[in-house]
C-alpha positions in Angstrom: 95.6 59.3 106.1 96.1 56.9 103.3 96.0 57.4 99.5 93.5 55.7 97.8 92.3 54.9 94.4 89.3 53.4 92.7 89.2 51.9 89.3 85.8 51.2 88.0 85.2 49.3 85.0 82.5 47.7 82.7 84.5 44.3 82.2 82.2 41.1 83.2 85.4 39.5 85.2 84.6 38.0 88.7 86.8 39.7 91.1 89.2 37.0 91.6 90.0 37.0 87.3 90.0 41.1 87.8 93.2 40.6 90.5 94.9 37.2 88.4 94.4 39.9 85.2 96.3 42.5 86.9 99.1 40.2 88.9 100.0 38.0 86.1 103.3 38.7 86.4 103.4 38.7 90.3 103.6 35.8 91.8 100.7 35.3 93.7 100.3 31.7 96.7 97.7 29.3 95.3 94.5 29.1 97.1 92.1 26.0 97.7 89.1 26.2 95.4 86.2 27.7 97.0 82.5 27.4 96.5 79.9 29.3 95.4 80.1 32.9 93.4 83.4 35.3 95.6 82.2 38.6 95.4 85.6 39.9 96.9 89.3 39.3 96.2 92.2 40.6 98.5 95.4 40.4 97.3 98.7 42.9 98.1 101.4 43.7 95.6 104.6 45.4 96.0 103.5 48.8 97.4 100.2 48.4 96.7 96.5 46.4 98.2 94.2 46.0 96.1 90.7 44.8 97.2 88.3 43.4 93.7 84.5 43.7 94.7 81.2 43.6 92.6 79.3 47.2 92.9 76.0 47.3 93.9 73.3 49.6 93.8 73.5 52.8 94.1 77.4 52.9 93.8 77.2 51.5 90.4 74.2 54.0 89.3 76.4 57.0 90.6 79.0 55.6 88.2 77.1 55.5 85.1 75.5 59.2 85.7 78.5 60.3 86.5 80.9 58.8 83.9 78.4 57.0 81.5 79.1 53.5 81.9 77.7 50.6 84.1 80.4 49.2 86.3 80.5 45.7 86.6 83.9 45.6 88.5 84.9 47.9 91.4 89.2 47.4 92.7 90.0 49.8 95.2 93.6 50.2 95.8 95.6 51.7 98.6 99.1 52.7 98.2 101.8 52.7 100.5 102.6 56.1 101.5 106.1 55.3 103.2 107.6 54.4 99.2 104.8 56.8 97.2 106.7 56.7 94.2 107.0 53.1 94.2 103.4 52.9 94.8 102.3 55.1 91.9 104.9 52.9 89.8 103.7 50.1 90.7 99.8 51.6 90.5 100.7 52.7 86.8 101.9 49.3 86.1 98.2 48.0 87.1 96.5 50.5 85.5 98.2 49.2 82.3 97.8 45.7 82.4 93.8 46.7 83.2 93.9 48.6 79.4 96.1 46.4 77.8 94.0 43.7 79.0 90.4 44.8 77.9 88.4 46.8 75.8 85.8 48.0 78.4 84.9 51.0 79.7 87.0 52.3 82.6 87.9 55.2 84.9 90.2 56.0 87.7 89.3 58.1 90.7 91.8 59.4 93.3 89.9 59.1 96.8 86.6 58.8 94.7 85.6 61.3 93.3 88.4 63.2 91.4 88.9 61.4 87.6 92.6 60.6 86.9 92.1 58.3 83.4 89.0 57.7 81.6 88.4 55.1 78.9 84.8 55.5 77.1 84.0 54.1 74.2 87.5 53.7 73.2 88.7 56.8 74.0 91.2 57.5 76.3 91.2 60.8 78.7 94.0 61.2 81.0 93.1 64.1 83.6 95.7 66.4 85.9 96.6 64.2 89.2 99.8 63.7 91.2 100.0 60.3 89.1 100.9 62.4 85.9 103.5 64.9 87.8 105.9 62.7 86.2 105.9 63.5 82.4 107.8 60.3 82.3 104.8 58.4 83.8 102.7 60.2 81.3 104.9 59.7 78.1 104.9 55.9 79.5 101.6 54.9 80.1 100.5 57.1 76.0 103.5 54.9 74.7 102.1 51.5 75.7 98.9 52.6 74.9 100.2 53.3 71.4 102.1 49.8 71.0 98.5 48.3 71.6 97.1 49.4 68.5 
């Protein structure tokens, strides 16, 4: 069984901006242009894979009832179970650059439906999951938050 999370957000990025957004500091190979609109980027970083899709109906709906906001960006990301703490480093890392990097709505789900971070309106709700066990990661992720303002 794999661990899995999914970050849904209201940003307007294609999928392949969502993953260049997220990996700018990873080196990622260069890829031939390719017609017409991609509605899915794959991409795997240190511990991590990370799949970028659109949402479509009735996914999308679900979010907004459930979390009040219209998704326009869906990444699912698996970690790597045999270096976990690496993954949920390197997970944090991503999670980061995503609200350092826009304004828009967002929340995080552990195997989709459990709500790790929430991001509504501007305000920031970080919920109980294995992520936070670490009061480091915690005191971490609140710190760069605080830098951005």
């Amino acid at each position: 069984m794999s661990i899995n999370y999914v970050l849904y957000m209201a940003e307007s990025w294609s999928p392949r901006e969502a993953l260049r957004e997220v990996t700018h500091r990873v080196q990622l190979p260069e890829e031939a242009p390719r017609s017409g609109k991609q509605v899915e980027e794959t991409t795997a970083i240190p511990h991590l894979w990370v799949v970028a899709t659109q949402p479509k109906p009735p996914v999308d709906d679900y979010v907004r009832e459930d979390h009040g906001f219209l998704p326009k960006l869906r990444l699912h990301i698996r970690l790597d179970k045999s270096n976990l703490h690496e993954a949920e480093d390197h997970l944090l890392d991503l999670v980061s650059q995503i609200l350092l990097r826009s304004t828009s709505d967002v929340v995080l789900l552990r195997e989709e439906d459990s709500v790790v971070l929430l991001r509504r309106e501007g305000r920031l709700e970080i919920h109980a999951d294995a992520l936070w066990s670490s009061p480091e990661r915690r005191a971490r992720l609140e710190k760069l938050l605080r830098e951005r303002v």
